[in-house]
Structures are given as structure tokens and as C-alpha cells.
Coordinates of C-alpha atoms and ligand atoms in Angstrom, one line a residue:
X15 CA 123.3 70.4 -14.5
X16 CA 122.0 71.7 -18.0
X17 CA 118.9 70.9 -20.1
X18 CA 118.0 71.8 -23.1
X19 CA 114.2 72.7 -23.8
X20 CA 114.4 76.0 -25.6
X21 CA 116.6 76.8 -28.3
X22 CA 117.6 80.2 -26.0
X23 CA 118.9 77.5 -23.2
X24 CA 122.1 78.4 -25.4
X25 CA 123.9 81.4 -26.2
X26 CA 124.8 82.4 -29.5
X27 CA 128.1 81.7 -28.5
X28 CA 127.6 78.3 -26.9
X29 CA 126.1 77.2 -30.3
X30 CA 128.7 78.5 -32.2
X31 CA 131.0 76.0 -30.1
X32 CA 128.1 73.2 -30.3
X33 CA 128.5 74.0 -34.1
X34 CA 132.1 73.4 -34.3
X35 CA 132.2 70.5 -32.3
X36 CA 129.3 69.3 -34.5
X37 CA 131.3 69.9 -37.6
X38 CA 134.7 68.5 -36.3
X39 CA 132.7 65.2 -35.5
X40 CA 131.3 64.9 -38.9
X41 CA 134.9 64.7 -40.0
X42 CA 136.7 63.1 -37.6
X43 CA 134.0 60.2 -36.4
X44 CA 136.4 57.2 -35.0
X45 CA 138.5 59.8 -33.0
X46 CA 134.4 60.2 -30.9
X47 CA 134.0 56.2 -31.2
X48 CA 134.3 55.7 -26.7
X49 CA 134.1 59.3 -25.6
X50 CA 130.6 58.0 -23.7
X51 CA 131.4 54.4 -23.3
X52 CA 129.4 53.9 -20.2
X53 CA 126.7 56.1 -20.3
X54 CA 122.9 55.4 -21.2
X55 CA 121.0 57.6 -22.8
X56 CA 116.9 57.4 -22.3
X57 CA 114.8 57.7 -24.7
X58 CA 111.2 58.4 -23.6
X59 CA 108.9 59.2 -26.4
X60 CA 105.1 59.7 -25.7
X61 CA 104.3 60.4 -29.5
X62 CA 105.6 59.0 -32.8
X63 CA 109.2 59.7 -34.1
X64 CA 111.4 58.1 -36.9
X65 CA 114.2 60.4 -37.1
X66 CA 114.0 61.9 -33.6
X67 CA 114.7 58.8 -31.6
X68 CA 116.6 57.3 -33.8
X69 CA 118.8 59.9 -34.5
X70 CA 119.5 60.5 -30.8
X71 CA 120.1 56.7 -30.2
X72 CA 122.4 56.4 -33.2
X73 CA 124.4 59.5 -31.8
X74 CA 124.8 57.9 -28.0
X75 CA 125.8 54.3 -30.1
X76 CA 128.5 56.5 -32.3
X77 CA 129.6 58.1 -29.0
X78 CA 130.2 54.4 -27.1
X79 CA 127.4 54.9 -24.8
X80 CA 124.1 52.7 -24.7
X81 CA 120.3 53.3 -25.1
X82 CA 117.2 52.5 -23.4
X83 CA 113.3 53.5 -23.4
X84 CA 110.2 53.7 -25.1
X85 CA 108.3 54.7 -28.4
X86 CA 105.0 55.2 -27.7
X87 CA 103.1 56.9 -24.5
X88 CA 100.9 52.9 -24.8
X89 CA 104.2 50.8 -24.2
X90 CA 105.1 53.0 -20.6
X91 CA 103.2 53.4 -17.7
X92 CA 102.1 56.7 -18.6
X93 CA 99.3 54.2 -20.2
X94 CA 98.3 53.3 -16.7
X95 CA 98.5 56.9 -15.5
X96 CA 101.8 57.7 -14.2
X97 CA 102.8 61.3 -14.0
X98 CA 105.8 62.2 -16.0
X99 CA 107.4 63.7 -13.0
X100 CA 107.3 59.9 -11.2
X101 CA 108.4 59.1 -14.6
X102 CA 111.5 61.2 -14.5
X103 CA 112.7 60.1 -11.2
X104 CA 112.4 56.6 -12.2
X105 CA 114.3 56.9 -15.2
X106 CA 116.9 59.7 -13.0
X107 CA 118.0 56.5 -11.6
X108 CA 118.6 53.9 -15.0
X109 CA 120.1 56.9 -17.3
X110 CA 122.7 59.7 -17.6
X111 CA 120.3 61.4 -19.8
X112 CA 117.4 61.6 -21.4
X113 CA 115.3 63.1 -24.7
X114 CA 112.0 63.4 -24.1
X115 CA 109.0 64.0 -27.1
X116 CA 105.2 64.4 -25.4
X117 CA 102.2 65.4 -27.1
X118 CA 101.4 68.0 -24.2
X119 CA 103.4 71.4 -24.3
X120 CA 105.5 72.2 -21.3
X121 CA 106.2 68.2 -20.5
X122 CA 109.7 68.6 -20.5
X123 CA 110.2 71.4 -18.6
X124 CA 108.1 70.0 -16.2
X125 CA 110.4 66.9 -15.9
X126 CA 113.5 68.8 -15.8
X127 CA 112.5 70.0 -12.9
X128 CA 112.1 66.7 -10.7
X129 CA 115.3 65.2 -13.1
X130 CA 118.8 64.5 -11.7
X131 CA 119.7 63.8 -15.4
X132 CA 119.8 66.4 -18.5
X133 CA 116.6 66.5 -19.7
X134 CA 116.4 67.4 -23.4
X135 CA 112.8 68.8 -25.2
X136 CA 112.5 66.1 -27.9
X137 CA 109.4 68.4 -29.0
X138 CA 106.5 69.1 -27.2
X139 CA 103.4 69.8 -28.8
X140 CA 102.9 72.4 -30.9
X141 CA 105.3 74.4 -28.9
X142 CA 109.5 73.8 -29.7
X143 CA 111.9 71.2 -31.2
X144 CA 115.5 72.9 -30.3
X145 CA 116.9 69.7 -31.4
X146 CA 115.6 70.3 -34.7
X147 CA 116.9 73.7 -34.7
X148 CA 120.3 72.7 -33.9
X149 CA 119.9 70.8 -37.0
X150 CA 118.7 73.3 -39.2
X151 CA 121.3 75.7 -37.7
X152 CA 123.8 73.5 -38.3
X153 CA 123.0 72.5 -42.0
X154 CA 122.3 76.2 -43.2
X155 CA 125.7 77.0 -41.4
X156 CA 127.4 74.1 -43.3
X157 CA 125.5 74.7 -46.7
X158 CA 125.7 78.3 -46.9
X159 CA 128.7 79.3 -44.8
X160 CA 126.6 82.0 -42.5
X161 CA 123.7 82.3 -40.1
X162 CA 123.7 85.7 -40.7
X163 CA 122.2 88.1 -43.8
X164 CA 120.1 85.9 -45.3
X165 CA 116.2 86.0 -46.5
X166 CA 114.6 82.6 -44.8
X167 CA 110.9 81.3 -46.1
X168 CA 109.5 79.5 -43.8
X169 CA 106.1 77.5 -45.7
X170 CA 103.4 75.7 -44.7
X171 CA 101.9 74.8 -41.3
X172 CA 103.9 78.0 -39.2
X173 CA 100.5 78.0 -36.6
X174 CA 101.1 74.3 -35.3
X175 CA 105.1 73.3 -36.7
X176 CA 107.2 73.5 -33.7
X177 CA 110.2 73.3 -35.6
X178 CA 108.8 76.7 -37.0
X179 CA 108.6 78.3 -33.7
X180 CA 112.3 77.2 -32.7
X181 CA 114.1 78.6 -35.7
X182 CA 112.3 81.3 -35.7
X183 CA 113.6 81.9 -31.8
X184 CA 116.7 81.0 -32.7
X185 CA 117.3 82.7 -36.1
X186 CA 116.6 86.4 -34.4
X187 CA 119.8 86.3 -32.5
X188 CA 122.1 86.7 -35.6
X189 CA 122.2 90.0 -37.9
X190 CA 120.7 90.5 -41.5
X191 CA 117.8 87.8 -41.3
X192 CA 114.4 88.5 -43.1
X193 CA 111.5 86.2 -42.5
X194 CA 109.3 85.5 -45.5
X195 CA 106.0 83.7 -43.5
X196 CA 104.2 81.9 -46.4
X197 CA 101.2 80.3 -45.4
X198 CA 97.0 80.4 -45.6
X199 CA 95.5 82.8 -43.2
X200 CA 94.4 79.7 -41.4
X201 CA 98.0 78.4 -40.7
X202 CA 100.3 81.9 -39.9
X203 CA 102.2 82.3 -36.7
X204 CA 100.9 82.5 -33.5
X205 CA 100.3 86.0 -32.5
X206 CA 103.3 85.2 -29.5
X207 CA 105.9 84.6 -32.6
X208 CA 104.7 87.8 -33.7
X209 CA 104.7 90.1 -31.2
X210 CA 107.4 88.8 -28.4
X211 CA 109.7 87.0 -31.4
X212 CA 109.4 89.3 -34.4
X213 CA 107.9 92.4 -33.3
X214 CA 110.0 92.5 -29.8
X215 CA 113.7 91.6 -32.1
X216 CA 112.8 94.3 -34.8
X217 CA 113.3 91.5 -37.1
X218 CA 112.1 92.3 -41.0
X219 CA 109.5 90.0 -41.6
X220 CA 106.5 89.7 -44.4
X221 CA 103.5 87.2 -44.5
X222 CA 102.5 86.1 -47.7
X223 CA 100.2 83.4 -49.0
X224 CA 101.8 82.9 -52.6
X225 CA 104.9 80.6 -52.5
X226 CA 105.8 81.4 -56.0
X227 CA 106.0 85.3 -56.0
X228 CA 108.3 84.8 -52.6
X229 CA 110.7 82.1 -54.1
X230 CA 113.0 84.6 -56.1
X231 CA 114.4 86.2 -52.7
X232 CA 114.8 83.4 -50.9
X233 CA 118.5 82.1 -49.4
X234 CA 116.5 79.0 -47.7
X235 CA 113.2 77.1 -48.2
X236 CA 112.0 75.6 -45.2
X237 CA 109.0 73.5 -46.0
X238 CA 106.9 71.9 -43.4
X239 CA 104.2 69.2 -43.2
X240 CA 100.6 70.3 -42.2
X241 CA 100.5 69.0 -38.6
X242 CA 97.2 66.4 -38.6
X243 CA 97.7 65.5 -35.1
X244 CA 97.0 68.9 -34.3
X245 CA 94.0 69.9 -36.1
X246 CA 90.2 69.7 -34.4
X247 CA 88.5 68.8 -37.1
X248 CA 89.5 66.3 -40.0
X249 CA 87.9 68.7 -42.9
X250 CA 90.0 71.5 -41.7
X251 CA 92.9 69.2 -42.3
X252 CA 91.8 68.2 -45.5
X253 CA 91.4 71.7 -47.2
X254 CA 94.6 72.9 -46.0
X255 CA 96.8 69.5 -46.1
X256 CA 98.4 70.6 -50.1
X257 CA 98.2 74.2 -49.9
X258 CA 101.5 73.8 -50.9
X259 CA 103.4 71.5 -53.4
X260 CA 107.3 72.4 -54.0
X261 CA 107.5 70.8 -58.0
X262 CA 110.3 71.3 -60.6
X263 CA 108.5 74.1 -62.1
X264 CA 108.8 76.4 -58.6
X265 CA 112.4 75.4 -58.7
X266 CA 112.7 77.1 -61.6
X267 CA 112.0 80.5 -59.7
X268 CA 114.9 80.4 -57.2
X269 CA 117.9 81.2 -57.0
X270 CA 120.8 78.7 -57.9
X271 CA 122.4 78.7 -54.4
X272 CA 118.8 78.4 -52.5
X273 CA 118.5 75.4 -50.5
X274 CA 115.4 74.2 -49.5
X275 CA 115.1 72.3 -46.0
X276 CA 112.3 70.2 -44.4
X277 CA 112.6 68.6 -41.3
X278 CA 110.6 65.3 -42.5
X279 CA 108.2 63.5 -42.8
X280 CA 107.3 65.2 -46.1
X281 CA 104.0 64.0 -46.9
X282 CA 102.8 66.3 -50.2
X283 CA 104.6 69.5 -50.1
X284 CA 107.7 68.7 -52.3
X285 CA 107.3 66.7 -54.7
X286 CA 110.0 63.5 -55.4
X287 CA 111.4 65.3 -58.7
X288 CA 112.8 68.0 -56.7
X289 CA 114.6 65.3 -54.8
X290 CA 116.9 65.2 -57.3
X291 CA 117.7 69.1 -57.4
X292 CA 121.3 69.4 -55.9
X293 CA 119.6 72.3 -54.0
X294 CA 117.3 69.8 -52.2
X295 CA 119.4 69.8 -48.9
X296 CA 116.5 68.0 -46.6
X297 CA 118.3 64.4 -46.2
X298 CA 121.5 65.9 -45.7
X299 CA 120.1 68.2 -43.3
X300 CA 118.6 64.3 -41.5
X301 CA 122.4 63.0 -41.5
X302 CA 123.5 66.8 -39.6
X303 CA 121.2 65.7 -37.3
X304 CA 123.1 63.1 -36.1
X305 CA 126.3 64.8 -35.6
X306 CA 124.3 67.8 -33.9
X307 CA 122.9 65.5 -31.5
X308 CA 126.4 63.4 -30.5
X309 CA 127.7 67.1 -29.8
X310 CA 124.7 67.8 -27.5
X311 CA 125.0 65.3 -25.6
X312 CA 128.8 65.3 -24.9
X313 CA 128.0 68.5 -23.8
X314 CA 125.4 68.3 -21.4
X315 CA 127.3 65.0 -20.1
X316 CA 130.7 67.4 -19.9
X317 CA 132.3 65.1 -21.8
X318 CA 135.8 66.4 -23.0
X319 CA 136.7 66.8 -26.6
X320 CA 139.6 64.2 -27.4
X321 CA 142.3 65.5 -29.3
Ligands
LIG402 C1 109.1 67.3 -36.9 C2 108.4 67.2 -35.6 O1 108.3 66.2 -35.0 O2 107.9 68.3 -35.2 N1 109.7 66.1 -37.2 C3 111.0 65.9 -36.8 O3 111.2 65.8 -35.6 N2 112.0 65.8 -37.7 C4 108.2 67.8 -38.0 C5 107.0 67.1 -38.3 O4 106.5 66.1 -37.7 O5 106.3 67.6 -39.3

């Protein structure tokens, strides 16, 4: 049995095929219509989500199969104090498989290992999102026709964003990627991105706190919220929250095939004229999602491809 709580839980090669089956889904959605009929997917969500959860249930309901769980940590009994591994023995016995999203890094793993289901990190703290990454790998795959050879800016919250650290993991598999890291001095990396990601891959890399001298170079935009839940202090928040604001007049510095991603919720940091842009690729990268997702679970359920 396979789970899926780092985005290095897959070979290149395996997301390559996740990729493809992704892609063949997203034209060809009937032909997947019962492939799961049966099945029950669990969501168990210990911290907010739109997309997330709902993406993953609207996956297992395109796939045939059913969903159960919960939203919030205060509607299970995790609000009277039970463990998530009783938690994941419990639910071992109502699902096939489960996504699970917990404030506390490490959660998942921790329930994969008292799980007789797939377990798959829904995002855990500050730590990864490999669900989101499949996302992003899949969009930039679709949008620019390679994940390899290309100059990525990552901006914004890089110290907190899990869905930072996860493409960053992931992206230093494949040849020819530079990492633009734009961000205050308060928000960079944390030093383990730098040293056993960057540093340890020989991957080209450069931190920068100006997003406007960076955008001419770039191949992809990734933008990403300042994470509030994660700060200590509410003024810290409130100084840093619009460092950055992606407007028209930035557009104006990229390059015509430069697609900017986000993986939502944007709060300030592009502004809704840029929606417009036809490089704006962040709610077609929220429909990928979908299509990722109904290809991770039919594999982790071993669910044949029909033909
Ligand atoms: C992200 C997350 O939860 O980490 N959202 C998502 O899953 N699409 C990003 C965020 O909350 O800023």
C-alpha cells in the first residue's frame, strides 16, 4: 500500500505517468465516469480548505466513488482529544482512502503509519502540499510543454508557504531549472530548502527582494499568499501582508509566454486586472487540480486505466 505525503513519494517517472493519465482524463472524462464506483474516499480536514477538499471530493464523485468526513478539527473528535492515530484506525475501517490537511507538521505521516488505507498529505503546516504540486506540475507541464529549462520565481511568503517547499522538492529533479526566490528578508526559505534542496541539487538559484527587476527572466510566476495563520505576532503580519502586489503595470515587464500561477486564496498580491491577462494561468491551474487528483487516487486505489 502507497501514500502520498512528500512530493519525492514519486519518481520522476511515476509522475510522468500520473501526468499522462492526468492529461488523458481531462480529455476523455465520461470514459472515467464508474472506474471507482464503490469506493469512499475520506476527507478529514483539521484546518480550513475551499479548493483542497473540494477538489478531492469532486475528483472521487467524477470517478463514481463516494465521500465522507470533516472540515474543521471542532466538528471531529479531535475536539474532544482524540489522537489522529485512533483517528486513522477509525476511519481505516469506513474508507478506501483518505486526504488528510492538519495544522501540525508531520500529522500525516504519522497516520500513515497506523492506516490500512492510502493516506494522502492534504498539507501539513508549514511543511508540504504534494497535492498542490501535482497541480502546479501538471499545469506548467500543460501550459508550457516542459518541466524542464525554465527560470521559476517563486514570490511572497517562501518561509511559511508549503506549497513553496513542495515545488521546490519537486522541481530539482528535472534539468535546466533556475530558482528566482523573491521575498523580504523576513519571509526567504528556510535554511533546510537551502542547504539539503538547493545547495545539496546544485540547482541555480538567486534571492531577490525586488519583484520587478526579476520579472523579465521569468518562464513562471508563482505568487503566494502571506500565511496569517502562521505568523506570532499580528503586526509582523501586517507589515509584510502586501509586500507584494502583481498589477497591470508589472505585467508589462514579462515576457509574452510567462504564466503566472497561485495556488489560491489570493488575498492582495495580484491584483483583479491582471485576471484578465491571458497569461494569468491561476484558475486554470484550480480546474488541473481536479484532474490531478482523480489520477491520484486511481492510482493509489490500483485502479486500472479503461481503454
Ligand atoms: C494553499 C495551502 O493551503 O497551503 N492553498 C491551497 O491548498 N490551494 C495555499 C494557501 O493557503 O495560501
Amino acid at each position: 500500500m502507497r501514500h502520498l505525503l512528500n512530493p519525492l513519494d514519486f519518481s520522476t517517472e511515476e509522475i510522468s505517468h500520473l501526468l499522462d493519465l492526468a492529461n488523458d482524463i481531462e480529455h476523455n472524462l465520461p470514459k472515467y465516469a464508474h472506474v471507482c464506483d464503490g469506493k469512499k474516499l475520506a476527507t478529514l480536514f483539521y484546518e480550513p480548505s475551499t479548493r483542497t477538499r473540494l477538489s478531492f471530493e469532486a475528483a472521487m464523485l467524477n470517478l463514481g466513488g463516494s465521500v465522507l468526513g470533516f472540515a474543521s478539527a471542532d466538528s471531529s473528535s479531535a475536539a474532544k482529544g482524540e489522537s489522529v492515530a485512533d483517528t486513522i484506525r477509525i476511519i481505516s475501517c469506513y474508507a478506501d482512502i483518505c486526504a488528510m490537511r492538519h495544522p501540525k507538521e508531520g500529522a500525516p505521516l504519522v497516520a500513515s503509519q497506523f492506516s490500512s488505507i492510502p493516506v494522502i498529505n492534504a498539507g501539513d503546516g508549514g511543511h508540504q502540499h504534494p497535492t498542490q504540486t501535482l497541480t502546479d506540475l501538471l499545469t506548467i507541464r500543460s501550459l508550457k510543454g516542459r518541466l524542464d529549462n525554465l527560470t521559476i520565481g517563486l514570490c511572497g511568503d517562501l518561509k511559511f508557504g508549503r506549497t513553496v517547499h513542495s515545488l521546490i522538492n519537486a522541481l530539482v529533479r528535472y534539468t535546466g531549472i533556475r530558482f528566482v526566490l523573491i521575498s523580504p528578508q523576513e519571509l526567504k526559505v528556510p535554511d533546510y530548502i537551502r542547504t539539503d534542496v538547493l545547495d545539496k541539487n546544485h540547482i541555480e538559484y538567486k534571492e531577490v527582494d525586488n519583484l520587478d527587476a526579476a520579472m523579465p527572466e521569468l518562464d513562471i510566476l508563482y505568487m503566494t499568499r502571506v500565511q496569517k495563520e502562521r505568523f506570532f505576532n499580528e503586526e509582523d503580519y501586517i507589515r509584510l501582508k502586501d509586500s507584494y502586489i502583481l498589477d497591470k503595470q508589472k505585467m508589462k515587464l514579462a515576457k509574452e509566454d510567462m504564466y503566472i500561477l497561485h495556488p489560491l486564496p489570493r488575498v492582495n498580491e495580484i491584483s483583479v486586472e491582471v485576471d484578465k491577462d491571458p497569461r494569468a494561468a491561476y484558475f486554470r491551474q484550480a480546474q488541473y487540480g481536479v484532474y490531478v487528483r482523480m489520477a491520484l487516487i486511481m492510482t493509489l486505489l490500483e485502479v486500472e486505466k479503461p481503454c
